[in-house]
Short mmCIF file of C-alpha atoms in Angstrom, two decimals:
data_model
loop_
_atom_site.label_atom_id
_atom_site.label_comp_id
_atom_site.label_asym_id
_atom_site.label_seq_id
_atom_site.Cartn_x
_atom_site.Cartn_y
_atom_site.Cartn_z
CA GLN N 5 141.32 134.71 119.78
CA LYS N 6 141.14 132.54 116.70
CA GLU N 7 141.05 134.54 113.47
CA VAL N 8 138.04 134.56 111.19
CA GLU N 9 138.38 136.82 108.17
CA GLN N 10 135.64 138.24 105.99
CA ASN N 11 135.56 140.91 103.34
CA SER N 12 133.67 143.75 105.02
CA GLY N 13 132.12 144.88 101.74
CA PRO N 14 129.77 146.51 101.13
CA LEU N 15 128.55 144.00 98.59
CA SER N 16 125.75 145.12 96.30
CA VAL N 17 123.78 142.81 94.03
CA PRO N 18 120.62 143.36 92.00
CA GLU N 19 117.42 141.65 93.03
CA GLY N 20 117.29 138.10 91.69
CA ALA N 21 121.06 137.73 91.41
CA ILE N 22 123.35 135.40 93.36
CA ALA N 23 125.21 136.90 96.31
CA SER N 24 128.49 135.22 97.25
CA LEU N 25 130.00 135.72 100.68
CA ASN N 26 133.38 134.35 101.71
CA CYS N 27 135.17 133.57 104.94
CA THR N 28 138.56 132.13 105.91
CA TYR N 29 139.65 130.89 109.30
CA SER N 30 142.98 130.24 110.97
CA ASP N 31 142.40 127.28 113.30
CA ARG N 32 142.89 124.03 111.40
CA VAL N 33 141.17 121.93 114.07
CA SER N 34 137.85 123.80 113.80
CA GLN N 35 134.97 121.42 113.16
CA SER N 36 131.85 123.58 113.06
CA PHE N 37 131.01 126.53 110.87
CA PHE N 38 128.07 128.90 110.82
CA TRP N 39 126.56 131.80 108.96
CA TYR N 40 124.51 134.39 110.82
CA ARG N 41 122.44 137.24 109.48
CA GLN N 42 122.30 140.48 111.43
CA TYR N 43 119.92 143.29 110.63
CA SER N 44 120.92 146.75 111.77
CA GLY N 45 120.44 147.18 115.50
CA LYS N 46 119.39 143.56 116.01
CA SER N 47 121.10 140.46 117.34
CA PRO N 48 122.48 137.86 114.92
CA GLU N 49 120.30 134.97 113.83
CA LEU N 50 121.58 131.64 112.60
CA ILE N 51 120.82 130.85 108.97
CA MET N 52 123.19 127.98 108.13
CA SER N 53 125.49 125.53 109.85
CA ILE N 54 127.94 123.17 108.15
CA TYR N 55 130.25 120.55 109.58
CA SER N 56 131.53 118.50 106.61
CA ASN N 57 133.39 119.37 103.44
CA GLY N 58 131.19 120.12 100.48
CA ASP N 59 127.90 121.91 99.97
CA LYS N 60 124.83 122.18 102.14
CA GLU N 61 121.66 123.65 100.73
CA ASP N 62 118.68 125.11 102.58
CA GLY N 63 116.17 126.89 100.39
CA ARG N 64 117.88 129.80 98.66
CA PHE N 65 121.00 129.43 100.80
CA THR N 66 123.99 127.19 100.10
CA ALA N 67 126.96 126.90 102.45
CA GLN N 68 130.23 125.55 101.11
CA LEU N 69 133.07 124.24 103.25
CA ASN N 70 136.64 123.39 102.28
CA LYS N 71 138.63 122.44 105.37
CA ALA N 72 141.87 121.91 103.43
CA SER N 73 141.74 125.52 102.28
CA GLN N 74 140.18 126.71 105.57
CA TYR N 75 137.44 128.39 103.60
CA VAL N 76 133.70 128.74 104.09
CA SER N 77 131.28 130.48 101.75
CA LEU N 78 127.60 131.32 101.58
CA LEU N 79 125.64 131.66 98.36
CA ILE N 80 122.27 133.36 98.33
CA ARG N 81 120.28 132.62 95.19
CA ASP N 82 117.48 134.83 93.89
CA SER N 83 118.52 137.59 96.27
CA GLN N 84 115.70 139.67 97.72
CA PRO N 85 115.76 143.16 99.24
CA SER N 86 114.91 141.50 102.57
CA ASP N 87 118.29 139.74 102.39
CA SER N 88 120.00 143.12 102.87
CA ALA N 89 121.88 142.72 106.13
CA THR N 90 125.31 142.01 107.55
CA TYR N 91 126.35 138.37 107.30
CA LEU N 92 128.64 137.01 109.99
CA CYS N 93 130.78 133.93 109.61
CA ALA N 94 131.41 131.99 112.81
CA VAL N 95 133.77 129.14 113.58
CA GLY N 96 133.49 126.76 116.52
CA GLY N 97 136.57 126.34 118.67
CA THR N 98 137.67 123.18 120.45
CA GLY N 99 136.07 124.15 123.76
CA ASN N 100 132.62 125.22 122.57
CA GLN N 101 133.77 128.76 121.97
CA PHE N 102 132.58 130.53 118.82
CA TYR N 103 134.66 133.08 116.95
CA PHE N 104 133.11 135.53 114.56
CA GLY N 105 134.36 137.46 111.59
CA THR N 106 133.70 141.18 111.23
CA GLY N 107 130.84 140.55 108.84
CA THR N 108 130.03 141.40 105.23
CA SER N 109 127.42 144.02 104.53
CA LEU N 110 125.07 142.98 101.73
CA THR N 111 122.68 145.29 99.91
CA VAL N 112 120.18 143.86 97.42
CA ILE N 113 119.06 146.53 95.01
CA PRO N 114 115.42 146.30 93.83
CA SER E 30 111.94 126.15 123.39
CA GLN E 31 115.01 127.93 124.64
CA THR E 32 115.00 131.69 125.04
CA ILE E 33 117.48 134.23 126.34
CA HIS E 34 116.43 137.30 128.25
CA GLN E 35 118.75 140.28 128.44
CA TRP E 36 118.16 143.64 130.05
CA PRO E 37 118.23 146.49 129.77
CA ALA E 38 117.92 146.97 126.01
CA THR E 39 119.75 150.29 126.08
CA LEU E 40 121.92 151.92 128.67
CA VAL E 41 123.78 155.22 128.90
CA GLN E 42 126.38 155.39 131.63
CA PRO E 43 129.03 157.97 132.57
CA VAL E 44 132.71 157.15 132.49
CA GLY E 45 133.84 155.69 135.80
CA SER E 46 130.42 154.33 136.77
CA PRO E 47 129.81 150.63 137.49
CA LEU E 48 128.01 148.24 135.17
CA SER E 49 125.89 145.16 135.63
CA LEU E 50 124.22 143.39 132.71
CA GLU E 51 122.14 140.32 133.34
CA CYS E 52 121.28 137.41 131.11
CA THR E 53 118.94 134.54 131.93
CA VAL E 54 118.14 131.47 129.88
CA GLU E 55 114.88 129.52 129.84
CA GLY E 56 114.04 126.11 128.48
CA THR E 57 117.30 124.33 129.18
CA SER E 58 119.53 123.29 132.05
CA ASN E 59 123.28 123.57 132.49
CA PRO E 60 123.72 125.63 129.32
CA ASN E 61 126.98 126.97 127.97
CA LEU E 62 126.73 130.74 128.20
CA TYR E 63 128.67 133.47 126.42
CA TRP E 64 129.13 137.23 126.51
CA TYR E 65 130.05 138.95 123.28
CA ARG E 66 130.66 142.60 122.50
CA GLN E 67 130.18 144.23 119.13
CA ALA E 68 131.76 147.65 118.77
CA ALA E 69 130.43 150.01 116.10
CA GLY E 70 131.24 148.66 112.64
CA ARG E 71 133.08 145.65 114.02
CA GLY E 72 132.50 141.95 114.50
CA LEU E 73 131.56 140.05 117.62
CA GLN E 74 134.33 139.73 120.17
CA LEU E 75 134.05 136.85 122.61
CA LEU E 76 134.53 138.23 126.13
CA PHE E 77 133.64 135.38 128.49
CA TYR E 78 132.13 131.95 128.38
CA SER E 79 130.90 129.61 131.08
CA VAL E 80 130.21 125.87 131.10
CA GLY E 81 128.69 125.80 134.59
CA ILE E 82 128.00 127.63 137.85
CA GLY E 83 131.07 129.53 138.99
CA GLN E 84 133.08 128.48 135.93
CA ILE E 85 134.20 131.48 133.89
CA SER E 86 136.74 131.63 131.09
CA SER E 87 138.01 134.98 129.90
CA GLU E 88 139.05 135.42 126.31
CA VAL E 89 140.39 138.94 126.40
CA PRO E 90 141.86 140.75 129.44
CA GLN E 91 139.99 144.00 129.94
CA ASN E 92 137.93 146.18 132.18
CA LEU E 93 135.11 143.67 132.54
CA SER E 94 134.31 140.60 134.62
CA ALA E 95 131.66 137.91 134.50
CA SER E 96 129.93 135.74 137.04
CA ARG E 97 127.53 132.83 136.95
CA PRO E 98 125.77 132.66 140.30
CA GLN E 99 123.01 130.31 139.10
CA ASP E 100 122.72 127.66 136.41
CA ARG E 101 120.83 129.86 133.96
CA GLN E 102 122.09 133.30 134.96
CA PHE E 103 125.13 135.05 133.56
CA ILE E 104 126.20 138.51 134.66
CA LEU E 105 128.65 140.93 133.06
CA SER E 106 130.11 143.60 135.32
CA SER E 107 132.54 146.45 135.48
CA LYS E 108 133.67 148.52 138.46
CA LYS E 109 134.56 151.58 136.38
CA LEU E 110 133.43 152.01 132.80
CA LEU E 111 135.70 153.40 130.09
CA LEU E 112 134.65 155.11 126.88
CA SER E 113 136.01 152.09 125.02
CA ASP E 114 133.46 149.87 126.77
CA SER E 115 130.69 151.27 124.57
CA GLY E 116 129.14 148.69 122.30
CA PHE E 117 126.41 146.15 121.73
CA TYR E 118 126.60 143.41 124.37
CA LEU E 119 125.14 140.05 123.49
CA CYS E 120 124.51 137.04 125.65
CA ALA E 121 124.46 133.70 123.86
CA SER E 122 123.77 130.07 124.62
CA LEU E 123 123.82 126.81 122.69
CA ARG E 124 120.93 125.12 120.94
CA GLY E 125 121.43 121.49 120.00
CA ARG E 126 124.88 121.47 121.65
CA THR E 127 126.61 123.16 118.72
CA GLU E 128 124.65 126.17 117.50
CA ALA E 129 124.89 129.49 119.28
CA PHE E 130 121.79 131.66 119.60
CA PHE E 131 121.56 135.15 121.02
CA GLY E 132 119.52 137.34 123.28
CA GLN E 133 118.25 140.69 122.08
CA GLY E 134 121.35 142.51 123.30
CA THR E 135 122.11 145.60 125.35
CA ARG E 136 123.36 148.72 123.62
CA LEU E 137 125.71 150.45 126.03
CA THR E 138 126.90 153.99 125.49
CA VAL E 139 129.53 155.33 127.86
CA VAL E 140 129.60 159.13 127.95
#
């Protein structure tokens, strides 16, 4: 399988701070990139998708993509306790497969 | 809107027993379908994906098999479960051709 690497954490940030999550991938031809949030015991839910180099903002979330460095990141501004979850990075393969990292556990401390 | 139904939600099976997990999709036709497994404390591992009836691609050789007997039905099976088959099994499909979304999952414990 294609490799998608994430720091497993745990990452702890105080409420209101910026949480920064990082992901690297091995397949240079990948064209689609996603961030999922997974609460304990639940299935992942899509929070951001990005396809072009640069930044994409959606509310408190910003995804950043650098294809030359094979790097994707997610910034969460004004972190809330409800953001505490595991965040999974996913990369689309050439045949509509999706490969996931192991996830980063985020805890937002009130 | 598209939805994925998976059942059962939880399952406890003895080693050596067979397995059948079913996934059905509503609200779309000819979907791409996927089976993932998430072992405790680990990421999602792609097991199988299917682009149409009878078309199955396997990502990792293992003790499992998949079938797609109907357009919106995807089945994951095993003839004899191993302890290492325990995990959270997720069926997924595509929304908007590029974004994967998931069913509620089946938590399998092999004892």
